[in-house]
Short mmCIF file of C-alpha atoms in Angstrom, two decimals:
data_model
loop_
_atom_site.label_atom_id
_atom_site.label_comp_id
_atom_site.label_asym_id
_atom_site.label_seq_id
_atom_site.Cartn_x
_atom_site.Cartn_y
_atom_site.Cartn_z
CA UNK Y 1 -51.84 -23.63 22.51
CA UNK Y 2 -52.26 -19.96 21.58
CA UNK Y 3 -49.51 -17.69 22.85
CA UNK Y 4 -48.31 -14.17 22.21
CA UNK Y 5 -44.88 -15.26 23.37
CA UNK Y 6 -43.57 -18.82 23.55
CA UNK Y 7 -39.82 -19.09 23.68
CA UNK Y 8 -37.54 -21.98 24.52
CA UNK Y 9 -33.74 -21.89 24.49
CA UNK Y 10 -32.49 -25.47 24.18
CA UNK Y 11 -28.94 -26.26 25.27
CA UNK Y 12 -28.77 -29.88 24.22
CA UNK Y 13 -30.83 -32.81 22.88
CA UNK Y 14 -29.34 -36.29 22.88
CA UNK Y 15 -31.81 -38.69 21.21
CA UNK Y 16 -29.62 -41.73 21.89
CA UNK Y 17 -29.47 -41.06 25.64
CA UNK Y 18 -33.00 -39.58 25.73
CA UNK Y 19 -31.76 -36.35 27.36
CA UNK Y 20 -33.10 -32.82 26.82
CA UNK Y 21 -31.46 -29.81 28.44
CA UNK Y 22 -33.32 -26.50 28.21
CA UNK Y 23 -31.93 -23.17 29.37
CA UNK Y 24 -35.24 -21.32 29.69
CA UNK Y 25 -38.90 -21.36 28.64
CA UNK Y 26 -41.07 -18.25 28.45
CA UNK Y 27 -44.90 -18.33 28.27
CA UNK Y 28 -46.49 -14.91 27.94
CA UNK Y 29 -50.28 -14.48 27.60
CA UNK Y 30 -50.82 -18.04 26.39
CA UNK Y 31 -54.06 -20.06 26.25
CA UNK Y 32 -53.76 -23.83 26.31
CA UNK Y 33 -56.09 -26.73 26.96
CA UNK Y 34 -56.17 -30.50 27.34
CA UNK Y 35 -59.55 -32.22 26.97
CA UNK Y 36 -60.21 -35.96 27.15
CA UNK Y 37 -63.52 -36.93 25.56
CA UNK Y 38 -65.47 -39.94 26.77
CA UNK Y 39 -63.80 -43.15 25.70
CA UNK Y 40 -65.43 -46.37 24.62
CA UNK Y 41 -64.04 -49.36 26.49
CA UNK Y 42 -61.82 -51.53 24.35
CA UNK Y 43 -60.22 -54.87 25.12
CA UNK Y 44 -56.84 -54.38 26.78
CA UNK Y 45 -53.92 -54.94 24.47
CA UNK Y 46 -50.51 -56.09 25.56
CA UNK Y 47 -47.86 -53.41 25.24
CA UNK Y 48 -44.56 -55.08 24.52
CA UNK Y 49 -42.70 -51.84 23.84
CA UNK Y 50 -40.13 -50.72 26.37
CA UNK Y 51 -41.01 -47.43 28.09
CA UNK Y 52 -39.01 -44.34 27.22
CA UNK Y 53 -36.86 -42.96 30.01
CA UNK Y 54 -36.46 -39.33 28.98
CA UNK Y 55 -34.56 -36.99 31.26
CA UNK Y 56 -35.50 -33.34 30.88
CA UNK Y 57 -33.92 -30.43 32.75
CA UNK Y 58 -34.94 -26.79 32.57
CA UNK Y 59 -32.96 -23.98 34.19
CA UNK Y 60 -35.92 -21.57 34.32
CA UNK Y 61 -39.59 -21.38 33.32
CA UNK Y 62 -41.20 -17.93 33.30
CA UNK Y 63 -45.00 -17.61 32.99
CA UNK Y 64 -47.14 -14.48 32.73
CA UNK Y 65 -50.88 -13.97 32.25
CA UNK Y 66 -51.38 -17.54 31.07
CA UNK Y 67 -54.67 -19.51 31.02
CA UNK Y 68 -54.90 -23.30 31.17
CA UNK Y 69 -57.85 -25.66 30.91
CA UNK Y 70 -57.79 -29.37 31.74
CA UNK Y 71 -60.97 -31.44 31.50
CA UNK Y 72 -61.42 -35.19 31.65
CA UNK Y 73 -64.96 -36.03 30.52
CA UNK Y 74 -64.52 -39.62 31.72
CA UNK Y 75 -64.67 -38.43 35.33
CA UNK Y 76 -67.85 -37.24 37.11
CA UNK Y 77 -67.96 -33.57 38.05
CA UNK Y 78 -67.55 -32.80 41.76
CA UNK Y 79 -68.14 -29.76 43.94
CA UNK Y 80 -65.28 -27.50 44.98
CA UNK Y 81 -61.92 -28.07 43.34
CA UNK Y 82 -62.51 -30.63 40.61
CA UNK Y 83 -59.27 -32.48 39.77
CA UNK Y 84 -60.83 -33.62 36.50
CA UNK Y 85 -61.99 -30.13 35.50
CA UNK Y 86 -59.36 -27.49 36.18
CA UNK Y 87 -59.65 -24.02 34.70
CA UNK Y 88 -56.75 -21.76 35.64
CA UNK Y 89 -56.65 -18.07 34.76
CA UNK Y 90 -53.92 -15.45 35.14
CA UNK Y 91 -51.22 -18.00 35.94
CA UNK Y 92 -47.97 -16.16 36.59
CA UNK Y 93 -44.66 -16.89 38.23
CA UNK Y 94 -41.36 -18.64 37.73
CA UNK Y 95 -39.82 -22.05 38.38
CA UNK Y 96 -36.13 -22.89 38.49
CA UNK Y 97 -33.92 -25.98 38.30
CA UNK Y 98 -36.67 -28.28 36.99
CA UNK Y 99 -35.61 -31.92 36.62
CA UNK Y 100 -37.92 -34.56 35.17
CA UNK Y 101 -37.39 -38.29 34.66
CA UNK Y 102 -39.70 -41.29 34.41
CA UNK Y 103 -39.76 -41.76 38.18
CA UNK Y 104 -39.28 -38.28 39.68
CA UNK Y 105 -39.67 -34.55 39.25
CA UNK Y 106 -38.05 -31.79 41.29
CA UNK Y 107 -37.55 -28.05 41.19
CA UNK Y 108 -38.02 -24.74 42.93
CA UNK Y 109 -41.15 -22.61 42.72
CA UNK Y 110 -39.99 -19.02 43.11
CA UNK Y 111 -43.39 -17.38 43.02
CA UNK Y 112 -46.65 -18.61 41.54
CA UNK Y 113 -50.10 -17.00 41.45
CA UNK Y 114 -53.27 -18.38 39.87
CA UNK Y 115 -57.09 -18.42 39.92
CA UNK Y 116 -59.17 -21.55 39.39
CA UNK Y 117 -62.77 -21.39 38.14
CA UNK Y 118 -63.87 -23.20 41.32
CA UNK Y 119 -63.21 -19.97 43.23
CA UNK Y 120 -59.76 -20.71 44.63
CA UNK Y 121 -57.34 -17.78 44.40
CA UNK Y 122 -53.69 -18.61 44.99
CA UNK Y 123 -52.01 -15.37 46.00
CA UNK Y 124 -48.56 -16.90 46.18
CA UNK Y 125 -46.84 -20.27 46.24
CA UNK Y 126 -43.15 -20.83 46.93
CA UNK Y 127 -41.15 -23.92 47.78
CA UNK Y 128 -38.49 -26.43 46.79
CA UNK Y 129 -40.13 -29.73 45.86
CA UNK Y 130 -39.23 -33.34 45.06
CA UNK Y 131 -41.83 -35.88 43.91
CA UNK Y 132 -41.19 -39.55 43.19
CA UNK Y 133 -42.72 -43.03 43.16
CA UNK Y 134 -42.31 -43.33 46.94
CA UNK Y 135 -43.20 -39.89 48.22
CA UNK Y 136 -43.02 -36.14 47.99
CA UNK Y 137 -41.23 -33.40 49.93
CA UNK Y 138 -41.63 -29.62 49.99
CA UNK Y 139 -39.12 -27.39 51.80
CA UNK Y 140 -39.41 -23.66 52.46
CA UNK Y 141 -43.13 -23.89 51.71
CA UNK Y 142 -45.22 -20.72 51.59
CA UNK Y 143 -48.79 -21.12 50.35
CA UNK Y 144 -51.16 -18.17 50.64
CA UNK Y 145 -54.77 -17.49 49.66
CA UNK Y 146 -56.79 -14.43 50.76
CA UNK Y 147 -57.76 -16.33 53.95
CA UNK Y 148 -55.10 -18.99 54.51
CA UNK Y 149 -51.32 -19.05 54.88
CA UNK Y 150 -49.39 -22.30 55.33
CA UNK Y 151 -45.65 -22.83 55.91
CA UNK Y 152 -42.95 -24.39 56.22
CA UNK Y 153 -42.16 -28.13 55.55
CA UNK Y 154 -44.14 -31.19 54.43
CA UNK Y 155 -42.94 -34.69 53.59
CA UNK Y 156 -45.04 -37.76 52.77
CA UNK Y 157 -43.69 -41.22 51.99
CA UNK Y 158 -45.41 -44.45 50.89
CA UNK Y 159 -44.47 -47.89 49.52
CA UNK Y 160 -45.92 -47.05 46.09
CA UNK Y 161 -48.75 -45.10 44.50
CA UNK Y 162 -50.61 -48.36 43.91
CA UNK Y 163 -50.22 -49.33 47.57
CA UNK Y 164 -51.70 -46.11 49.01
CA UNK Y 165 -54.57 -46.23 46.53
CA UNK Y 166 -55.63 -49.50 48.14
CA UNK Y 167 -54.26 -48.89 51.63
CA UNK Y 168 -54.04 -45.10 52.27
CA UNK Y 169 -53.15 -45.66 55.94
CA UNK Y 170 -49.66 -46.76 54.84
CA UNK Y 171 -48.74 -43.15 54.05
CA UNK Y 172 -46.23 -41.61 56.46
CA UNK Y 173 -46.31 -37.88 57.23
CA UNK Y 174 -43.68 -35.52 58.59
CA UNK Y 175 -44.91 -31.91 58.66
CA UNK Y 176 -43.63 -28.78 60.39
CA UNK Y 177 -46.45 -26.22 60.35
CA UNK Y 178 -45.09 -22.84 61.46
CA UNK Y 179 -47.21 -19.80 62.32
CA UNK Y 180 -49.90 -20.81 59.85
CA UNK Y 181 -53.52 -19.70 59.52
CA UNK Y 182 -56.03 -22.09 57.97
CA UNK Y 183 -59.51 -20.98 56.98
CA UNK Y 184 -62.00 -23.84 56.80
CA UNK Y 185 -63.70 -22.31 53.76
CA UNK Y 186 -60.48 -23.02 51.82
CA UNK Y 187 -60.35 -26.60 53.13
CA UNK Y 188 -63.95 -27.06 51.94
CA UNK Y 189 -62.87 -26.48 48.33
CA UNK Y 190 -60.87 -29.73 48.50
CA UNK Y 191 -63.16 -31.64 50.86
CA UNK Y 192 -66.76 -30.41 50.26
CA UNK Y 193 -68.23 -33.42 52.09
CA UNK Y 194 -67.05 -31.91 55.40
CA UNK Y 195 -70.20 -29.74 55.31
CA UNK Y 196 -72.29 -32.91 55.68
CA UNK Y 197 -70.48 -34.13 58.81
CA UNK Y 198 -72.26 -33.06 62.04
CA UNK Y 199 -69.00 -32.95 63.98
CA UNK Y 200 -67.49 -30.52 61.43
CA UNK Y 201 -70.42 -28.16 60.85
CA UNK Y 202 -69.61 -25.81 63.78
CA UNK Y 203 -66.03 -25.45 62.49
CA UNK Y 204 -66.71 -24.69 58.84
CA UNK Y 205 -66.92 -20.90 59.28
CA UNK Y 206 -63.80 -20.62 61.42
CA UNK Y 207 -60.15 -19.74 60.90
CA UNK Y 208 -57.40 -21.40 62.93
CA UNK Y 209 -53.87 -20.41 63.89
CA UNK Y 210 -51.68 -23.53 63.99
CA UNK Y 211 -48.06 -24.01 65.01
CA UNK Y 212 -46.66 -27.47 65.57
CA UNK Y 213 -45.35 -30.73 64.13
CA UNK Y 214 -47.12 -33.84 62.89
CA UNK Y 215 -45.32 -37.13 62.26
CA UNK Y 216 -46.07 -40.82 61.87
CA UNK Y 217 -48.12 -43.15 59.71
CA UNK Y 218 -51.58 -41.88 58.75
CA UNK Y 219 -53.30 -44.36 61.04
CA UNK Y 220 -51.02 -43.44 63.99
CA UNK Y 221 -50.12 -39.75 63.92
CA UNK Y 222 -48.07 -38.17 66.68
CA UNK Y 223 -48.32 -34.45 67.46
CA UNK Y 224 -45.75 -33.73 70.20
CA UNK Y 225 -46.52 -30.02 70.37
CA UNK Y 226 -49.47 -28.14 68.90
CA UNK Y 227 -50.48 -24.52 69.45
CA UNK Y 228 -53.99 -23.78 68.27
CA UNK Y 229 -55.95 -20.48 68.27
CA UNK Y 230 -59.27 -19.26 66.90
CA UNK Y 231 -60.71 -15.77 66.52
CA UNK Y 232 -63.06 -16.31 69.49
CA UNK Y 233 -60.03 -16.24 71.83
CA UNK Y 234 -59.75 -19.98 72.19
CA UNK Y 235 -56.08 -20.83 72.78
CA UNK Y 236 -54.90 -24.41 73.21
CA UNK Y 237 -51.40 -25.81 73.69
CA UNK Y 238 -51.41 -29.59 73.64
CA UNK Y 239 -49.91 -32.85 72.46
CA UNK Y 240 -51.92 -35.57 70.77
CA UNK Y 241 -51.93 -39.00 69.20
CA UNK Y 242 -54.51 -39.61 66.46
CA UNK Y 243 -55.26 -43.20 65.47
CA UNK Y 244 -57.54 -44.77 62.89
CA UNK Y 245 -57.30 -42.35 59.97
CA UNK Y 246 -58.35 -42.13 57.20
CA UNK Y 247 -61.44 -44.01 58.49
CA UNK Y 248 -63.35 -41.34 60.43
CA UNK Y 249 -65.49 -44.01 62.16
CA UNK Y 250 -62.36 -45.61 63.61
CA UNK Y 251 -60.62 -42.35 64.53
CA UNK Y 252 -59.46 -42.06 68.13
CA UNK Y 253 -57.79 -38.95 69.60
CA UNK Y 254 -55.71 -38.96 72.77
CA UNK Y 255 -55.31 -35.28 73.64
CA UNK Y 256 -53.02 -34.06 76.45
CA UNK Y 257 -53.82 -30.42 77.30
CA UNK Y 258 -50.98 -28.18 78.48
CA UNK Y 259 -52.94 -24.95 78.28
CA UNK Y 260 -56.54 -24.07 77.42
CA UNK Y 261 -58.07 -20.57 77.42
CA UNK Y 262 -61.41 -19.74 75.84
CA UNK Y 263 -63.63 -16.68 75.66
CA UNK Y 264 -66.01 -14.72 73.49
CA UNK Y 265 -64.96 -12.59 70.58
CA UNK Y 266 -65.47 -8.89 71.30
CA UNK Y 267 -68.01 -7.10 69.12
CA UNK Y 268 -67.24 -3.84 67.39
#
């Protein structure tokens, strides 16, 4: 790591109890990177050591004009946002009340902005989050790019990370999406294969206004109230039940329309 300013004020370290308490961390104009080179496969060895159970708490983390590179050369490169090849520039913002242990992490993102080399520009991110072995929750969410704004609450739960890797349909979702606008070009960064799906092609250049709630297991989602608008004056108020996800071939949608208005976008 190269940094013009790296400062950490540590309140307490207890090596016996594996506890670290930090008052604040400041990163100013830093450059850091993590790169995993290709590994040769070796026979698995038994690890008889007991895992450390460190507990780390940080009152505040302040970041300004920081760049970060993460690259795993053991993973193939993919289009759009590449989780194995992340290049963040101009990361800035602050986080408060960070708590980390071996099975959970929580905290509050006050304001975060960043640019990834894939083309994603995060104008602002706020929210209070909790992540653990059995799920994640974000309250007071505000995520904004130049074309998309998403708020307000998302919670996902699952039996275990190993379980949803094999059986993703076991994930349960509870989301309150309030007065949000989602541009499909942003979604395409995370799911570039959508461009190849005939059913999705007409939607890929559109932006949607969404207000509603989604709940249930991934293979049986319930949407009791959904308001949906596009720029071509399409306005739908409906309820729906979506079954079969994440297998698109098995997906079945039962849509109950309460209101539907459509028209052409005015020119000029």
